[in-house]
GROMACS .gro file of C-alpha atoms in nm:
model
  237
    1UNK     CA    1 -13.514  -2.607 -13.859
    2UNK     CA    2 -13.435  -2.750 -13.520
    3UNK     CA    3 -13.328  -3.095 -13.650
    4UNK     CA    4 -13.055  -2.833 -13.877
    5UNK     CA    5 -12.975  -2.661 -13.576
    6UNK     CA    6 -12.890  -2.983 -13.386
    7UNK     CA    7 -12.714  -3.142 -13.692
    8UNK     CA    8 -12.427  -2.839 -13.659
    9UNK     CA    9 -12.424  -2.877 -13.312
   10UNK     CA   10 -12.331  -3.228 -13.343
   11UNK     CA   11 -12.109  -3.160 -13.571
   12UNK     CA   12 -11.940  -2.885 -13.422
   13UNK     CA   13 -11.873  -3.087 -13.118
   14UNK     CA   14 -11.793  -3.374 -13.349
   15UNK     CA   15 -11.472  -3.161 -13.512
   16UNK     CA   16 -11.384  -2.908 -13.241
   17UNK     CA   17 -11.134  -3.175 -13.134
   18UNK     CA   18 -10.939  -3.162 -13.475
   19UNK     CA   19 -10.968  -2.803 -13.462
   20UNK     CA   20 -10.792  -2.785 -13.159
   21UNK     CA   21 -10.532  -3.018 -13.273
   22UNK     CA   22 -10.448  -2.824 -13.535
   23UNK     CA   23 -10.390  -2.521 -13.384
   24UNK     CA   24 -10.161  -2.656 -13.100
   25UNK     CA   25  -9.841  -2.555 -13.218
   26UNK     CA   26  -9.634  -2.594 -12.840
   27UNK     CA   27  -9.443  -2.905 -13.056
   28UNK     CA   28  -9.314  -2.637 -13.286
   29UNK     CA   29  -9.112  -2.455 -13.046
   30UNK     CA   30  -8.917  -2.734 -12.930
   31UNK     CA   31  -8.844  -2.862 -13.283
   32UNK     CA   32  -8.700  -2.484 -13.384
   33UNK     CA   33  -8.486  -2.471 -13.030
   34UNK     CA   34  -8.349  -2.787 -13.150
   35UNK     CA   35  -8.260  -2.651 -13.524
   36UNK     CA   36  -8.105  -2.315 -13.384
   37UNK     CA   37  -7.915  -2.444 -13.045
   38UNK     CA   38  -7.610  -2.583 -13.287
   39UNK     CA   39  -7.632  -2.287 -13.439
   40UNK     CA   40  -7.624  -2.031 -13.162
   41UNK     CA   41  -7.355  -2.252 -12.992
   42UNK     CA   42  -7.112  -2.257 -13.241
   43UNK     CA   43  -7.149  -1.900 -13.270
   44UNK     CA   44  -7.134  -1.807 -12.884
   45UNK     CA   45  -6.792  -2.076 -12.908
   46UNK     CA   46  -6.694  -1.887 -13.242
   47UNK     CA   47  -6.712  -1.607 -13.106
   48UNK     CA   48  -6.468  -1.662 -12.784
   49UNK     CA   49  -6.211  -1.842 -12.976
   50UNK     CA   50  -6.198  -1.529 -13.221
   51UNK     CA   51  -6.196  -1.299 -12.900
   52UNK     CA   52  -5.851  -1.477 -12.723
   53UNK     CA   53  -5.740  -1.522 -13.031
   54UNK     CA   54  -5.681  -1.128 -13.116
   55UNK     CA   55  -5.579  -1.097 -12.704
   56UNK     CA   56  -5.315  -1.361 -12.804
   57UNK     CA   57  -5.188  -1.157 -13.105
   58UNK     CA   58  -5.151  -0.856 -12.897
   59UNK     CA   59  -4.970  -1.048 -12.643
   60UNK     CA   60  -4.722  -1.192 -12.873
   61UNK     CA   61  -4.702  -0.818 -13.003
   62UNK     CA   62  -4.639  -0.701 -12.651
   63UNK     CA   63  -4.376  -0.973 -12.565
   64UNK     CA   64  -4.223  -0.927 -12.895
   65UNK     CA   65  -4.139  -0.502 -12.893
   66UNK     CA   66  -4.074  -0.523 -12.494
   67UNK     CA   67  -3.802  -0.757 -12.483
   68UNK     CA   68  -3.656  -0.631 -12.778
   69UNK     CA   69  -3.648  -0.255 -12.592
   70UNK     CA   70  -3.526  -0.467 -12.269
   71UNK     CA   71  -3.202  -0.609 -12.467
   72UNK     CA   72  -3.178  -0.275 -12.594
   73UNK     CA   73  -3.189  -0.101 -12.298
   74UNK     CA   74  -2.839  -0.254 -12.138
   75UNK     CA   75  -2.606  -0.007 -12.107
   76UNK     CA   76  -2.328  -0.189 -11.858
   77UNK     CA   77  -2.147  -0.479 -11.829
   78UNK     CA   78  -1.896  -0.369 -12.175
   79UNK     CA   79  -1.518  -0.379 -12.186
   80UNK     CA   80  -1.481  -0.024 -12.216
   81UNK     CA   81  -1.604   0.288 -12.079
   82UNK     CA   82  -1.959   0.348 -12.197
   83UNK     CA   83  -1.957  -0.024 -12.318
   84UNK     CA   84  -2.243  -0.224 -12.305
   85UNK     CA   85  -2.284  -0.640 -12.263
   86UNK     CA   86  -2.544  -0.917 -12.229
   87UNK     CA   87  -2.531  -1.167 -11.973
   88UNK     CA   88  -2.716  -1.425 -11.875
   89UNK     CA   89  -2.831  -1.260 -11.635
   90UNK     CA   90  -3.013  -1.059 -11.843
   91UNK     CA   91  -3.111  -1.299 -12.049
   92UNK     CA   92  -3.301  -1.489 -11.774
   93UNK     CA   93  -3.447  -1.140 -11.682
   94UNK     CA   94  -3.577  -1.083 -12.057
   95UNK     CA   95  -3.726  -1.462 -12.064
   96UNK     CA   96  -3.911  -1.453 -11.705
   97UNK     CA   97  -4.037  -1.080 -11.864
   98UNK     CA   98  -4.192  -1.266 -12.154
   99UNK     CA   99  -4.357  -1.505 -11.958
  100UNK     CA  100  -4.510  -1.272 -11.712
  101UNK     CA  101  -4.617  -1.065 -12.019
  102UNK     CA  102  -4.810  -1.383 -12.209
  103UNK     CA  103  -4.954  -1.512 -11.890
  104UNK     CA  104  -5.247  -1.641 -11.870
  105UNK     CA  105  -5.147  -1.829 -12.225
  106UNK     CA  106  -4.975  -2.143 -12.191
  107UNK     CA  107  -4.585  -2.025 -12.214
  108UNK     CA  108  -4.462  -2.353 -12.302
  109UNK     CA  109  -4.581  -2.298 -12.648
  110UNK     CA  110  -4.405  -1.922 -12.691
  111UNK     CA  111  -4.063  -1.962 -12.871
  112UNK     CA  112  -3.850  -1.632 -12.857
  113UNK     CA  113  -3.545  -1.570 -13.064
  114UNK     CA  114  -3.302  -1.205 -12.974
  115UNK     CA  115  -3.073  -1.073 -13.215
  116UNK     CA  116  -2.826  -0.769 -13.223
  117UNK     CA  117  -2.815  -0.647 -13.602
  118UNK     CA  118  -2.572  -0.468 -13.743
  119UNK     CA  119  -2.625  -0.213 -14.047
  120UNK     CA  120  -2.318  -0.090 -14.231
  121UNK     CA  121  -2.228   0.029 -14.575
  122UNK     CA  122  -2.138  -0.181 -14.866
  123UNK     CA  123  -1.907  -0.158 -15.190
  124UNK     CA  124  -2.251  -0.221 -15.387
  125UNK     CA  125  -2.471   0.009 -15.577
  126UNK     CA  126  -2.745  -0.228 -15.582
  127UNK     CA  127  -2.759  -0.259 -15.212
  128UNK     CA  128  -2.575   0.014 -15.015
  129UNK     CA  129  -2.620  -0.134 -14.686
  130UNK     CA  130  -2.651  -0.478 -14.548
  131UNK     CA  131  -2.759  -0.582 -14.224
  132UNK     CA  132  -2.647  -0.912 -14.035
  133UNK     CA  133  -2.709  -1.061 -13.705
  134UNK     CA  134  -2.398  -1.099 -13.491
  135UNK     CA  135  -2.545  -1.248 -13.195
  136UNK     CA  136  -2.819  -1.445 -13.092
  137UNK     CA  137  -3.022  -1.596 -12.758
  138UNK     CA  138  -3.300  -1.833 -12.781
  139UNK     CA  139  -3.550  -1.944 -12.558
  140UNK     CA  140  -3.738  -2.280 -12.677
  141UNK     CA  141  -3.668  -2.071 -13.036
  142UNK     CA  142  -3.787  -2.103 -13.377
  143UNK     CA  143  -3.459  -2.013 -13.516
  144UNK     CA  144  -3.628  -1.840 -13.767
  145UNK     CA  145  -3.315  -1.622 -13.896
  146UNK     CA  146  -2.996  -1.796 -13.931
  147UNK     CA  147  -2.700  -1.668 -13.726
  148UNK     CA  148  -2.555  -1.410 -13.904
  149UNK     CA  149  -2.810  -1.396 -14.227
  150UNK     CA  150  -2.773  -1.091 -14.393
  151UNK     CA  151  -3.146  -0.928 -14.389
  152UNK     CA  152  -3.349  -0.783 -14.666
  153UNK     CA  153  -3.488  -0.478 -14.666
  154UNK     CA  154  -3.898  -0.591 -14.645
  155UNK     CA  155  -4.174  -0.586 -14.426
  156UNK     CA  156  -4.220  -0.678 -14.082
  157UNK     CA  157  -4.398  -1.016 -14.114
  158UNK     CA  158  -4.102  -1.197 -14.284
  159UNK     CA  159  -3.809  -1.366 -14.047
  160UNK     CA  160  -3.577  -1.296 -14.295
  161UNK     CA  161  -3.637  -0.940 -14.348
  162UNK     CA  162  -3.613  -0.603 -14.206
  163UNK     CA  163  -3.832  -0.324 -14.213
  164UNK     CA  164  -3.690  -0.090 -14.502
  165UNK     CA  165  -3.748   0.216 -14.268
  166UNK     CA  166  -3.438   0.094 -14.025
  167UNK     CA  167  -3.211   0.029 -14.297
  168UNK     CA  168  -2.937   0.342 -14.309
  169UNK     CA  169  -2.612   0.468 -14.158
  170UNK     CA  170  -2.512   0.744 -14.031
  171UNK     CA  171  -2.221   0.902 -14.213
  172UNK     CA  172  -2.173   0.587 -14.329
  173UNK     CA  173  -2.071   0.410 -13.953
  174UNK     CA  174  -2.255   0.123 -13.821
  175UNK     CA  175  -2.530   0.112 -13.643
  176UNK     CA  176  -2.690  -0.162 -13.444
  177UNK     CA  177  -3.037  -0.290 -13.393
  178UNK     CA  178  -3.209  -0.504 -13.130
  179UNK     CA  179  -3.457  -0.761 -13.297
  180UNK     CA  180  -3.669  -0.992 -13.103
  181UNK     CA  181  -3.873  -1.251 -13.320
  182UNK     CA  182  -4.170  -1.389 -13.094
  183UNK     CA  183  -4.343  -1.688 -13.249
  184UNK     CA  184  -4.666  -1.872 -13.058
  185UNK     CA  185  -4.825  -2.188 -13.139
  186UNK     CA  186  -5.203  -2.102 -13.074
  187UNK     CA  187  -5.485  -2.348 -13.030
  188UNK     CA  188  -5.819  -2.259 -12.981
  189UNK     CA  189  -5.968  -2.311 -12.668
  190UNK     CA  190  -6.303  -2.494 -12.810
  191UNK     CA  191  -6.397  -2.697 -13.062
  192UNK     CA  192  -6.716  -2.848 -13.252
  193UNK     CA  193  -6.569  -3.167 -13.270
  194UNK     CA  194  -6.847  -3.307 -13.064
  195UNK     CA  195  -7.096  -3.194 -13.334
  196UNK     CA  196  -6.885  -3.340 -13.618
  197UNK     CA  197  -6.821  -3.006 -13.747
  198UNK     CA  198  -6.478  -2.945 -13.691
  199UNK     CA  199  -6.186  -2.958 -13.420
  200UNK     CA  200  -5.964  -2.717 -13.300
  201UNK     CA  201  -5.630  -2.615 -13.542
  202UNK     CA  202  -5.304  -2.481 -13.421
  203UNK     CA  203  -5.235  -2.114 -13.567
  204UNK     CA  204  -4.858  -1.966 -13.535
  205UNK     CA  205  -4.850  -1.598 -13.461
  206UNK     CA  206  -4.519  -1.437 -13.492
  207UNK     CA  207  -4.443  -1.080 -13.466
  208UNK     CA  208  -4.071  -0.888 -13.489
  209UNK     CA  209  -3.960  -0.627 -13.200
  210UNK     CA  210  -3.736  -0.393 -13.262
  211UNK     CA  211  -3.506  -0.128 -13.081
  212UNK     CA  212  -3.221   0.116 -13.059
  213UNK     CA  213  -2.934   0.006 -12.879
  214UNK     CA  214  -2.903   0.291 -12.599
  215UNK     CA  215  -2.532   0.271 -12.484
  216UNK     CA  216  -2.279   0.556 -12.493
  217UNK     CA  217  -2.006   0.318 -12.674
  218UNK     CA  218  -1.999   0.555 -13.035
  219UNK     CA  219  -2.079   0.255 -13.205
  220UNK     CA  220  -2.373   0.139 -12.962
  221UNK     CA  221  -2.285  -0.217 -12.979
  222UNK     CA  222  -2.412  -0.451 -12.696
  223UNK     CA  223  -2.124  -0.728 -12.647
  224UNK     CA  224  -2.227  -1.094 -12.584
  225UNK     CA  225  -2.092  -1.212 -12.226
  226UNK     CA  226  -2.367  -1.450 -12.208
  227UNK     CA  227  -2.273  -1.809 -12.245
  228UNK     CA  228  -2.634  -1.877 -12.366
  229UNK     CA  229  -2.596  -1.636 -12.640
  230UNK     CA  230  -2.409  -1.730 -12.980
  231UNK     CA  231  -2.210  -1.491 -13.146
  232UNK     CA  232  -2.234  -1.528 -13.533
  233UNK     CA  233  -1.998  -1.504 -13.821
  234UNK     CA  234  -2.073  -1.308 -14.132
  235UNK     CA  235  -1.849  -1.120 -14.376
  236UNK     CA  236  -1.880  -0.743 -14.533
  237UNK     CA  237  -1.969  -0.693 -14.872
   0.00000   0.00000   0.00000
């Protein structure tokens, strides 16, 4: 009996070593912080890339209706009593707005095109009305609408097109629009590239602004006195 009892003590002592062994699992938690840490970090970067990337939107949003109701806004400078112009004056104001407004983004990258539409009546059942731009000012622009294009009726998101809700006369007089078309080149600011997952892509926002011209001309045009403003040529339908 006590040459049994010694046998398991030997051989307890003899495999508590292997027993420890295998329980020691402190190796484990090191190899799972190593699977997850890519993982977690392209999240946490994933996650502030997405963030300044909706703050950029809304800046470009922001820049896009407020210079639009700036230009809009002018009710001096004109010919006439009541008469409105733009100078460059005001253009310089509008443009040092915009990059107050998109600060702290890089401003080099914002591109800003300002047009005054006009809507009038047509001859054509098809398409009563017809809406042209008869001046524009650019800024580092994307020339996204041609000078004097006549707009669709469409959504929002298209250059070339007009939000169906403005489209309309009065009695059948004109009526005139200020549209500002804010484009932005955006790059996030972090990439994986260091894992060999990915790098960072450029993504253009643009957004449309528009406004009522606020003048007390009866027509509400804003004239262009601005030598860095075009004035475009279209014809009537």
């Amino acid at each position: 009996m006590m040459q049994t009892g010694l046998a398991m003590s030997i051989l307890t002592r003899a495999t508590a070593p292997a027993v420890e062994r295998s329980r020691d699992d402190r190796g484990m938690a090191a190899v799972e912080f190593a699977l997850i840490f890519p993982v977690m970090l392209s999240l946490m970067f994933g996650m502030a890339s997405v963030t300044e990337q909706l703050q950029a939107v809304h800046k470009i949003e922001l820049v896009a209706n407020t210079l639009a109701d700036l230009a809009a806004a002018k009710t001096t400078g004109g010919d006439g009593l009541g008469q409105a112009a733009i100078t460059d004056d005001d253009l310089s104001d509008i443009f040092k707005a915009a990059e107050f407004l998109i600060s702290p983004l890089p401003k080099d990258k914002l591109k800003i095109d300002i047009y005054q539409i006009m809507i009038s009546g047509t001859m054509s059942r098809k398409n009563p009305y017809q809406a042209n731009a008869i001046w524009r000012a650019s800024q580092n622009g994307a020339a996204l609408l041609a000078c004097g294009a006549n707009l669709k009726a469409g959504t929002d998101g298209n250059a070339n097109e007009i939000s169906g809700s403005l489209f309309g006369t009065d009695l059948g007089r004109e009526r005139f629009l200020i549209v500002a078309h804010v484009s932005y080149d955006y790059t996030p600011p972090f990439g994986l590239g260091q894992f060999g997952w990915n790098s960072p892509t450029t993504t253009k926002i643009f957004r449309a602004g528009y406004a009522q011209v606020r003048n007390l001309w009866s027509l509400g045009l804003i004239q262009n006195k601005a030598s860095g403003a075009t004035t475009c040529q279209f014809s009537v339908q």
